[in-house]
PDB file of C-alpha atoms and ligand atoms in Angstrom:
ATOM      1  CA  MET A   1     102.207  89.536 105.727  1.00 48.00           C
ATOM      2  CA  THR A   2     105.295  88.696 104.305  1.00 48.00           C
ATOM      3  CA  THR A   3     106.955  86.240 101.700  1.00 47.00           C
ATOM      4  CA  GLY A   4     109.753  84.123 102.837  1.00 47.00           C
ATOM      5  CA  SER A   5     112.213  86.982 101.121  1.00 49.00           C
ATOM      6  CA  GLY A   6     110.389  89.651 103.311  1.00 52.00           C
ATOM      7  CA  ARG A   7     108.640  91.025 101.048  1.00 52.00           C
ATOM      8  CA  PRO A   8     104.857  91.513 101.164  1.00 50.00           C
ATOM      9  CA  ALA A   9     102.964  88.810  99.803  1.00 47.00           C
ATOM     10  CA  SER A  10     100.189  91.066  98.612  1.00 55.00           C
ATOM     11  CA  ILE A  11     100.142  91.879  94.923  1.00 67.00           C
ATOM     12  CA  ALA A  12      97.684  95.019  94.938  1.00 79.00           C
ATOM     13  CA  PRO A  13      99.524  97.574  93.304  1.00 90.00           C
ATOM     14  CA  VAL A  14     102.069  99.885  95.833  1.00 94.00           C
ATOM     15  CA  ASN A  15     102.020 103.567  94.403  1.00 97.00           C
ATOM     16  CA  VAL A  16     104.105 105.980  96.620  1.00 98.00           C
ATOM     17  CA  VAL A  17     104.931 109.491  96.113  1.00 98.00           C
ATOM     18  CA  LEU A  18     107.470 110.777  98.131  1.00 98.00           C
ATOM     19  CA  ILE A  19     107.610 114.529  98.930  1.00 97.00           C
ATOM     20  CA  GLY A  20     110.669 116.231 100.748  1.00 95.00           C
ATOM     21  CA  PRO A  21     113.363 118.961 100.187  1.00 92.00           C
ATOM     22  CA  PRO A  22     116.199 118.372  98.039  1.00 86.00           C
ATOM     23  CA  GLY A  23     118.341 116.089 100.355  1.00 86.00           C
ATOM     24  CA  SER A  24     115.759 114.964 102.910  1.00 93.00           C
ATOM     25  CA  GLY A  25     116.601 111.707 101.920  1.00 91.00           C
ATOM     26  CA  LYS A  26     113.929 110.979  99.629  1.00 92.00           C
ATOM     27  CA  GLY A  27     116.284 109.285  97.006  1.00 90.00           C
ATOM     28  CA  THR A  28     117.765 107.129  99.480  1.00 91.00           C
ATOM     29  CA  GLN A  29     114.767 105.996 100.842  1.00 96.00           C
ATOM     30  CA  ALA A  30     112.912 105.464  97.577  1.00 96.00           C
ATOM     31  CA  VAL A  31     115.514 102.885  96.527  1.00 95.00           C
ATOM     32  CA  ARG A  32     114.869 100.869  99.577  1.00 96.00           C
ATOM     33  CA  LEU A  33     111.201 100.960  99.466  1.00 97.00           C
ATOM     34  CA  ALA A  34     111.723 100.225  95.752  1.00 97.00           C
ATOM     35  CA  GLU A  35     113.998  97.081  96.521  1.00 97.00           C
ATOM     36  CA  ARG A  36     111.350  95.768  99.752  1.00 97.00           C
ATOM     37  CA  TYR A  37     108.336  96.014  97.514  1.00 96.00           C
ATOM     38  CA  ALA A  38     109.956  94.915  94.161  1.00 96.00           C
ATOM     39  CA  ILE A  39     108.641  97.892  92.496  1.00 97.00           C
ATOM     40  CA  PRO A  40     110.349 100.347  90.448  1.00 98.00           C
ATOM     41  CA  HIS A  41     112.193 103.757  91.528  1.00 97.00           C
ATOM     42  CA  ILE A  42     110.989 106.478  89.428  1.00 98.00           C
ATOM     43  CA  SER A  43     113.233 109.520  90.117  1.00 96.00           C
ATOM     44  CA  THR A  44     112.622 112.239  87.415  1.00 97.00           C
ATOM     45  CA  GLY A  45     115.518 114.090  88.244  1.00 94.00           C
ATOM     46  CA  GLU A  46     117.593 111.002  87.602  1.00 94.00           C
ATOM     47  CA  ILE A  47     115.791 110.653  84.407  1.00 96.00           C
ATOM     48  CA  LEU A  48     116.704 114.281  83.504  1.00 97.00           C
ATOM     49  CA  ARG A  49     120.266 113.852  84.442  1.00 94.00           C
ATOM     50  CA  SER A  50     120.937 110.737  82.652  1.00 94.00           C
ATOM     51  CA  ALA A  51     119.885 112.577  79.630  1.00 97.00           C
ATOM     52  CA  VAL A  52     121.777 115.736  80.056  1.00 96.00           C
ATOM     53  CA  ARG A  53     124.793 113.103  80.364  1.00 94.00           C
ATOM     54  CA  ALA A  54     123.674 111.093  77.494  1.00 96.00           C
ATOM     55  CA  GLY A  55     123.506 114.795  75.140  1.00 97.00           C
ATOM     56  CA  THR A  56     119.823 113.765  74.107  1.00 97.00           C
ATOM     57  CA  GLU A  57     117.425 116.242  72.906  1.00 96.00           C
ATOM     58  CA  LEU A  58     115.872 116.188  76.360  1.00 96.00           C
ATOM     59  CA  GLY A  59     118.812 116.524  78.005  1.00 97.00           C
ATOM     60  CA  ARG A  60     119.873 119.624  75.779  1.00 97.00           C
ATOM     61  CA  GLN A  61     116.443 121.360  76.737  1.00 96.00           C
ATOM     62  CA  VAL A  62     116.438 121.094  80.191  1.00 97.00           C
ATOM     63  CA  ALA A  63     120.720 121.421  81.054  1.00 96.00           C
ATOM     64  CA  ASP A  64     120.563 125.091  81.674  1.00 95.00           C
ATOM     65  CA  ILE A  65     117.313 125.067  83.687  1.00 93.00           C
ATOM     66  CA  MET A  66     118.554 122.371  85.932  1.00 90.00           C
ATOM     67  CA  ALA A  67     122.419 123.891  86.228  1.00 87.00           C
ATOM     68  CA  LYS A  68     120.390 127.095  87.856  1.00 83.00           C
ATOM     69  CA  GLY A  69     118.272 125.061  89.977  1.00 76.00           C
ATOM     70  CA  SER A  70     114.857 126.215  88.456  1.00 85.00           C
ATOM     71  CA  LEU A  71     112.082 123.956  87.684  1.00 91.00           C
ATOM     72  CA  VAL A  72     111.558 121.820  84.147  1.00 96.00           C
ATOM     73  CA  SER A  73     108.195 122.788  82.894  1.00 97.00           C
ATOM     74  CA  ASP A  74     104.720 121.145  83.711  1.00 97.00           C
ATOM     75  CA  GLU A  75     104.118 119.928  80.422  1.00 97.00           C
ATOM     76  CA  LEU A  76     107.664 118.071  79.878  1.00 97.00           C
ATOM     77  CA  MET A  77     107.562 116.635  83.137  1.00 98.00           C
ATOM     78  CA  THR A  78     104.037 115.545  82.738  1.00 97.00           C
ATOM     79  CA  ASP A  79     104.696 113.943  79.273  1.00 97.00           C
ATOM     80  CA  LEU A  80     107.867 112.275  80.655  1.00 97.00           C
ATOM     81  CA  VAL A  81     106.025 111.032  84.152  1.00 98.00           C
ATOM     82  CA  ARG A  82     102.944 109.615  81.586  1.00 97.00           C
ATOM     83  CA  ALA A  83     105.289 108.024  79.178  1.00 96.00           C
ATOM     84  CA  ARG A  84     107.337 106.071  82.296  1.00 97.00           C
ATOM     85  CA  LEU A  85     104.146 105.149  83.964  1.00 96.00           C
ATOM     86  CA  LYS A  86     102.955 103.108  80.503  1.00 95.00           C
ATOM     87  CA  GLU A  87     106.109 100.948  81.129  1.00 96.00           C
ATOM     88  CA  PRO A  88     105.330  97.222  81.813  1.00 96.00           C
ATOM     89  CA  ASP A  89     107.263  97.588  85.278  1.00 96.00           C
ATOM     90  CA  VAL A  90     105.147  99.856  86.647  1.00 96.00           C
ATOM     91  CA  ALA A  91     102.502  96.987  87.012  1.00 93.00           C
ATOM     92  CA  ARG A  92     103.365  96.041  90.693  1.00 94.00           C
ATOM     93  CA  GLY A  93     103.365  99.963  91.620  1.00 97.00           C
ATOM     94  CA  PHE A  94     106.252 102.564  92.044  1.00 98.00           C
ATOM     95  CA  VAL A  95     107.992 105.311  93.986  1.00 98.00           C
ATOM     96  CA  LEU A  96     107.893 108.318  92.716  1.00 98.00           C
ATOM     97  CA  ASP A  97     110.326 110.386  93.810  1.00 96.00           C
ATOM     98  CA  GLY A  98     110.822 114.482  92.564  1.00 94.00           C
ATOM     99  CA  TYR A  99     107.276 114.506  90.981  1.00 97.00           C
ATOM    100  CA  PRO A 100     104.801 115.967  91.300  1.00 97.00           C
ATOM    101  CA  ARG A 101     106.711 119.516  92.043  1.00 94.00           C
ATOM    102  CA  THR A 102     103.658 121.505  91.169  1.00 94.00           C
ATOM    103  CA  VAL A 103      99.739 121.704  91.855  1.00 95.00           C
ATOM    104  CA  ARG A 104      98.849 121.262  88.265  1.00 97.00           C
ATOM    105  CA  GLN A 105     101.495 118.170  87.714  1.00 98.00           C
ATOM    106  CA  ALA A 106      99.701 116.555  90.730  1.00 97.00           C
ATOM    107  CA  GLN A 107      97.062 117.165  88.830  1.00 97.00           C
ATOM    108  CA  ALA A 108      98.001 115.297  86.011  1.00 98.00           C
ATOM    109  CA  LEU A 109      99.285 112.545  88.186  1.00 98.00           C
ATOM    110  CA  ASP A 110      95.713 112.238  89.709  1.00 96.00           C
ATOM    111  CA  ALA A 111      94.045 111.974  86.102  1.00 96.00           C
ATOM    112  CA  MET A 112      96.998 109.597  84.976  1.00 96.00           C
ATOM    113  CA  LEU A 113      96.299 106.858  88.071  1.00 94.00           C
ATOM    114  CA  ALA A 114      92.441 107.846  87.511  1.00 90.00           C
ATOM    115  CA  SER A 115      91.394 105.519  90.729  1.00 82.00           C
ATOM    116  CA  ALA A 116      94.271 103.532  91.386  1.00 85.00           C
ATOM    117  CA  PRO A 117      95.733 103.830  94.903  1.00 89.00           C
ATOM    118  CA  MET A 118      98.425 106.278  95.977  1.00 94.00           C
ATOM    119  CA  ILE A 119     100.144 106.527  98.947  1.00 97.00           C
ATOM    120  CA  VAL A 120     101.790 110.413  99.864  1.00 97.00           C
ATOM    121  CA  ILE A 121     104.682 110.656 102.128  1.00 98.00           C
ATOM    122  CA  LEU A 122     106.272 113.996 103.145  1.00 97.00           C
ATOM    123  CA  ILE A 123     109.841 113.653 104.616  1.00 97.00           C
ATOM    124  CA  GLU A 124     110.755 116.770 106.742  1.00 95.00           C
ATOM    125  CA  VAL A 125     113.947 117.778 107.402  1.00 94.00           C
ATOM    126  CA  PRO A 126     114.713 121.570 108.392  1.00 90.00           C
ATOM    127  CA  ASP A 127     116.324 123.685 106.153  1.00 86.00           C
ATOM    128  CA  ALA A 128     119.999 123.899 108.457  1.00 82.00           C
ATOM    129  CA  GLU A 129     120.311 120.087 108.388  1.00 88.00           C
ATOM    130  CA  ILE A 130     119.603 120.331 104.513  1.00 89.00           C
ATOM    131  CA  VAL A 131     122.400 122.886 103.867  1.00 84.00           C
ATOM    132  CA  ARG A 132     124.743 120.539 106.252  1.00 84.00           C
ATOM    133  CA  ARG A 133     123.783 117.265 104.897  1.00 86.00           C
ATOM    134  CA  MET A 134     124.319 119.147 100.767  1.00 86.00           C
ATOM    135  CA  GLY A 135     127.643 120.163 102.149  1.00 85.00           C
ATOM    136  CA  THR A 136     129.057 116.369 102.196  1.00 90.00           C
ATOM    137  CA  ARG A 137     127.040 114.813  99.660  1.00 88.00           C
ATOM    138  CA  ARG A 138     128.649 113.154  96.878  1.00 93.00           C
ATOM    139  CA  VAL A 139     127.608 110.874  93.662  1.00 93.00           C
ATOM    140  CA  CYS A 140     129.928 108.343  92.035  1.00 94.00           C
ATOM    141  CA  ASP A 141     130.271 109.404  88.618  1.00 93.00           C
ATOM    142  CA  SER A 142     130.458 105.474  87.869  1.00 94.00           C
ATOM    143  CA  CYS A 143     128.081 103.682  89.977  1.00 94.00           C
ATOM    144  CA  ARG A 144     125.975 106.652  90.431  1.00 90.00           C
ATOM    145  CA  LEU A 145     125.320 106.136  94.207  1.00 89.00           C
ATOM    146  CA  THR A 146     125.131 109.227  96.207  1.00 86.00           C
ATOM    147  CA  GLN A 147     127.123 108.966  99.437  1.00 88.00           C
ATOM    148  CA  SER A 148     128.010 111.583 102.078  1.00 86.00           C
ATOM    149  CA  VAL A 149     131.772 112.392 102.707  1.00 90.00           C
ATOM    150  CA  ALA A 150     133.743 113.836 105.637  1.00 87.00           C
ATOM    151  CA  ASP A 151     134.158 117.648 105.675  1.00 80.00           C
ATOM    152  CA  ALA A 152     138.127 116.960 105.118  1.00 82.00           C
ATOM    153  CA  PHE A 153     137.786 115.161 101.944  1.00 86.00           C
ATOM    154  CA  HIS A 154     140.017 114.390  99.036  1.00 88.00           C
ATOM    155  CA  PRO A 155     138.606 112.785  96.027  1.00 85.00           C
ATOM    156  CA  GLU A 156     141.933 111.836  94.362  1.00 86.00           C
ATOM    157  CA  SER A 157     142.625 109.668  97.862  1.00 90.00           C
ATOM    158  CA  GLU A 158     139.199 108.514  98.331  1.00 92.00           C
ATOM    159  CA  PRO A 159     137.548 106.698  95.373  1.00 94.00           C
ATOM    160  CA  CYS A 160     133.796 105.173  95.705  1.00 95.00           C
ATOM    161  CA  PRO A 161     133.914 102.423  98.615  1.00 93.00           C
ATOM    162  CA  TYR A 162     131.485 100.309  96.397  1.00 94.00           C
ATOM    163  CA  CYS A 163     133.125 100.414  92.585  1.00 96.00           C
ATOM    164  CA  GLY A 164     136.406 102.654  92.814  1.00 95.00           C
ATOM    165  CA  GLY A 165     134.741 105.667  90.875  1.00 95.00           C
ATOM    166  CA  THR A 166     135.436 109.087  91.636  1.00 95.00           C
ATOM    167  CA  LEU A 167     133.176 110.967  93.937  1.00 96.00           C
ATOM    168  CA  VAL A 168     131.935 114.239  92.375  1.00 94.00           C
ATOM    169  CA  ARG A 169     129.592 117.118  93.609  1.00 91.00           C
ATOM    170  CA  ARG A 170     126.466 117.572  91.706  1.00 85.00           C
ATOM    171  CA  PRO A 171     126.221 120.530  89.984  1.00 82.00           C
ATOM    172  CA  ASP A 172     123.050 121.247  91.591  1.00 78.00           C
ATOM    173  CA  ASP A 173     124.379 120.630  94.917  1.00 85.00           C
ATOM    174  CA  GLU A 174     126.689 123.888  94.675  1.00 83.00           C
ATOM    175  CA  PRO A 175     125.894 125.634  97.547  1.00 80.00           C
ATOM    176  CA  GLU A 176     124.351 129.131  95.643  1.00 83.00           C
ATOM    177  CA  THR A 177     121.898 126.243  93.767  1.00 84.00           C
ATOM    178  CA  VAL A 178     121.375 124.853  97.208  1.00 85.00           C
ATOM    179  CA  ARG A 179     119.848 127.981  98.073  1.00 84.00           C
ATOM    180  CA  ARG A 180     118.107 128.030  95.341  1.00 85.00           C
ATOM    181  CA  ARG A 181     116.501 124.890  95.102  1.00 84.00           C
ATOM    182  CA  LEU A 182     115.535 125.111  98.889  1.00 90.00           C
ATOM    183  CA  ALA A 183     113.818 128.454  98.141  1.00 88.00           C
ATOM    184  CA  ALA A 184     112.169 126.833  95.518  1.00 83.00           C
ATOM    185  CA  TYR A 185     110.837 124.191  97.522  1.00 88.00           C
ATOM    186  CA  ALA A 186     109.602 126.548  99.786  1.00 88.00           C
ATOM    187  CA  GLU A 187     107.728 127.902  97.505  1.00 89.00           C
ATOM    188  CA  TYR A 188     106.263 125.058  95.385  1.00 90.00           C
ATOM    189  CA  ALA A 189     105.872 122.334  98.306  1.00 93.00           C
ATOM    190  CA  THR A 190     103.774 123.976 100.447  1.00 93.00           C
ATOM    191  CA  PRO A 191     100.385 123.944  97.394  1.00 96.00           C
ATOM    192  CA  VAL A 192     101.015 120.285  96.716  1.00 97.00           C
ATOM    193  CA  ILE A 193     101.499 118.922 100.265  1.00 97.00           C
ATOM    194  CA  ASP A 194      97.763 120.567 100.759  1.00 96.00           C
ATOM    195  CA  HIS A 195      96.800 119.134  97.620  1.00 96.00           C
ATOM    196  CA  TYR A 196      97.503 116.145  99.047  1.00 97.00           C
ATOM    197  CA  ARG A 197      97.062 117.091 102.949  1.00 95.00           C
ATOM    198  CA  LYS A 198      93.565 115.981 103.697  1.00 94.00           C
ATOM    199  CA  ARG A 199      93.520 111.970 102.040  1.00 94.00           C
ATOM    200  CA  PRO A 200      93.850 109.345 104.515  1.00 93.00           C
ATOM    201  CA  THR A 201      97.024 107.496 102.770  1.00 92.00           C
ATOM    202  CA  PHE A 202      98.837 110.906 103.211  1.00 96.00           C
ATOM    203  CA  GLY A 203     101.473 111.009 105.927  1.00 96.00           C
ATOM    204  CA  VAL A 204     104.602 112.861 107.309  1.00 97.00           C
ATOM    205  CA  VAL A 205     108.040 111.075 108.553  1.00 98.00           C
ATOM    206  CA  ASP A 206     110.458 112.833 110.562  1.00 97.00           C
ATOM    207  CA  GLY A 207     113.553 112.866 108.299  1.00 97.00           C
ATOM    208  CA  VAL A 208     116.241 114.087 110.752  1.00 95.00           C
ATOM    209  CA  GLN A 209     116.373 110.232 112.545  1.00 94.00           C
ATOM    210  CA  HIS A 210     118.530 107.920 111.416  1.00 94.00           C
ATOM    211  CA  ALA A 211     117.848 106.181 107.800  1.00 94.00           C
ATOM    212  CA  ASP A 212     116.711 102.794 109.432  1.00 96.00           C
ATOM    213  CA  ASN A 213     114.194 104.551 111.641  1.00 97.00           C
ATOM    214  CA  VAL A 214     112.507 106.502 108.423  1.00 97.00           C
ATOM    215  CA  ALA A 215     112.738 103.311 106.475  1.00 97.00           C
ATOM    216  CA  ALA A 216     110.706 101.657 109.165  1.00 97.00           C
ATOM    217  CA  ALA A 217     108.135 104.886 109.492  1.00 97.00           C
ATOM    218  CA  MET A 218     107.739 104.667 105.807  1.00 97.00           C
ATOM    219  CA  ILE A 219     106.895 100.565 105.314  1.00 97.00           C
ATOM    220  CA  ALA A 220     104.312 101.425 108.598  1.00 96.00           C
ATOM    221  CA  GLN A 221     102.767 104.018 106.735  1.00 96.00           C
ATOM    222  CA  ILE A 222     102.557 102.351 103.349  1.00 96.00           C
ATOM    223  CA  ASP A 223     101.497  98.905 105.094  1.00 94.00           C
ATOM    224  CA  ARG A 224      98.746 100.559 107.006  1.00 93.00           C
ATOM    225  CA  ALA A 225      97.477 101.982 104.064  1.00 91.00           C
ATOM    226  CA  ARG A 226      97.693  98.700 102.186  1.00 90.00           C
ATOM    227  CA  ALA A 227      95.736  96.832 105.008  1.00 89.00           C
ATOM    228  CA  ALA A 228      92.896  99.840 105.273  1.00 86.00           C
ATOM    229  CA  ARG A 229      92.235  98.824 101.489  1.00 79.00           C
TER     230      ARG A 229
HETATM  231  P1  AMP B 301     116.166 116.285  91.955  1.00 81.84           P
HETATM  232  O1  AMP B 301     117.071 115.394  91.984  1.00 81.84           O
HETATM  233  O2  AMP B 301     114.453 116.172  92.064  1.00 81.84           O
HETATM  234  O3  AMP B 301     116.232 117.451  92.899  1.00 81.84           O
HETATM  235  O4  AMP B 301     115.685 117.373  90.295  1.00 81.84           O
HETATM  236  C1  AMP B 301     116.772 118.032  89.872  1.00 81.84           C
HETATM  237  C2  AMP B 301     116.305 118.893  88.821  1.00 81.84           C
HETATM  238  O5  AMP B 301     115.546 118.451  88.255  1.00 81.84           O
HETATM  239  C3  AMP B 301     115.648 119.730  89.681  1.00 81.84           C
HETATM  240  O6  AMP B 301     115.788 120.859  90.423  1.00 81.84           O
HETATM  241  C4  AMP B 301     114.603 120.493  88.275  1.00 81.84           C
HETATM  242  O7  AMP B 301     115.421 121.524  87.521  1.00 81.84           O
HETATM  243  C5  AMP B 301     114.567 119.131  87.596  1.00 81.84           C
HETATM  244  N1  AMP B 301     113.012 118.529  87.941  1.00 81.84           N
HETATM  245  C6  AMP B 301     113.228 117.259  88.467  1.00 81.84           C
HETATM  246  N2  AMP B 301     112.084 116.765  88.681  1.00 81.84           N
HETATM  247  C7  AMP B 301     111.056 117.871  88.144  1.00 81.84           C
HETATM  248  C8  AMP B 301     109.787 118.292  88.004  1.00 81.84           C
HETATM  249  N3  AMP B 301     108.870 117.154  88.731  1.00 81.84           N
HETATM  250  N4  AMP B 301     109.266 119.458  87.632  1.00 81.84           N
HETATM  251  C9  AMP B 301     110.197 120.042  87.304  1.00 81.84           C
HETATM  252  N5  AMP B 301     111.669 119.837  87.138  1.00 81.84           N
HETATM  253  C10 AMP B 301     111.735 119.012  87.785  1.00 81.84           C
END
């Protein structure tokens, strides 16, 4: 059942964990889910990038690691997520994007949530499609929206269509870093997926279809899981 705004009427928390390779559309879909269920989108990558931009102590600690496409330590990430999940806006649930990336992080998240329900969605996209997408991915240096540009893109003459800012390539979308990130994903994701696979609330969504269809498949999975509670 939904309210007049199209949002589900139930007040049970919606705790969603998104897993998928870099460039699978996780971020885009997380924003949609956050809006639909009126819950915060928690992107660990975005938290770290804003710390780097702001030049905080955290940002200084992680800047080099991120630029290389390597993983930040489990301890640091878990402390960060634990603190974020204590914020009051998480009472209705959350969409977690980018965490957990290791089995230790997954175990830490289980402990943090105790018996609270969790829906885990894997977005599957083949490597070749990821490499193609990352080559055309840009982020606005002002409103931070991620967008896809044409192959022959000229940042000087093609500003952000939403706010007029400059569209730039994220440092970790550089081709060499993308290759490293995909290799890292292949290594870390399998055991994390295995950690969740047998749970009744685990589901796989085909990420190669149109973004609207990906969103519809995720919403169907979430609503099924909530109805089964
Ligand atoms: P993302 O935007 O999720 O692709 O994250 C960008 C970068 O932030 C990653 O390549 C890692 O360096 C770091 N990062 C984000 N989340 C995590 C995590 N859960 N564990 C370790 N490193 C992370």
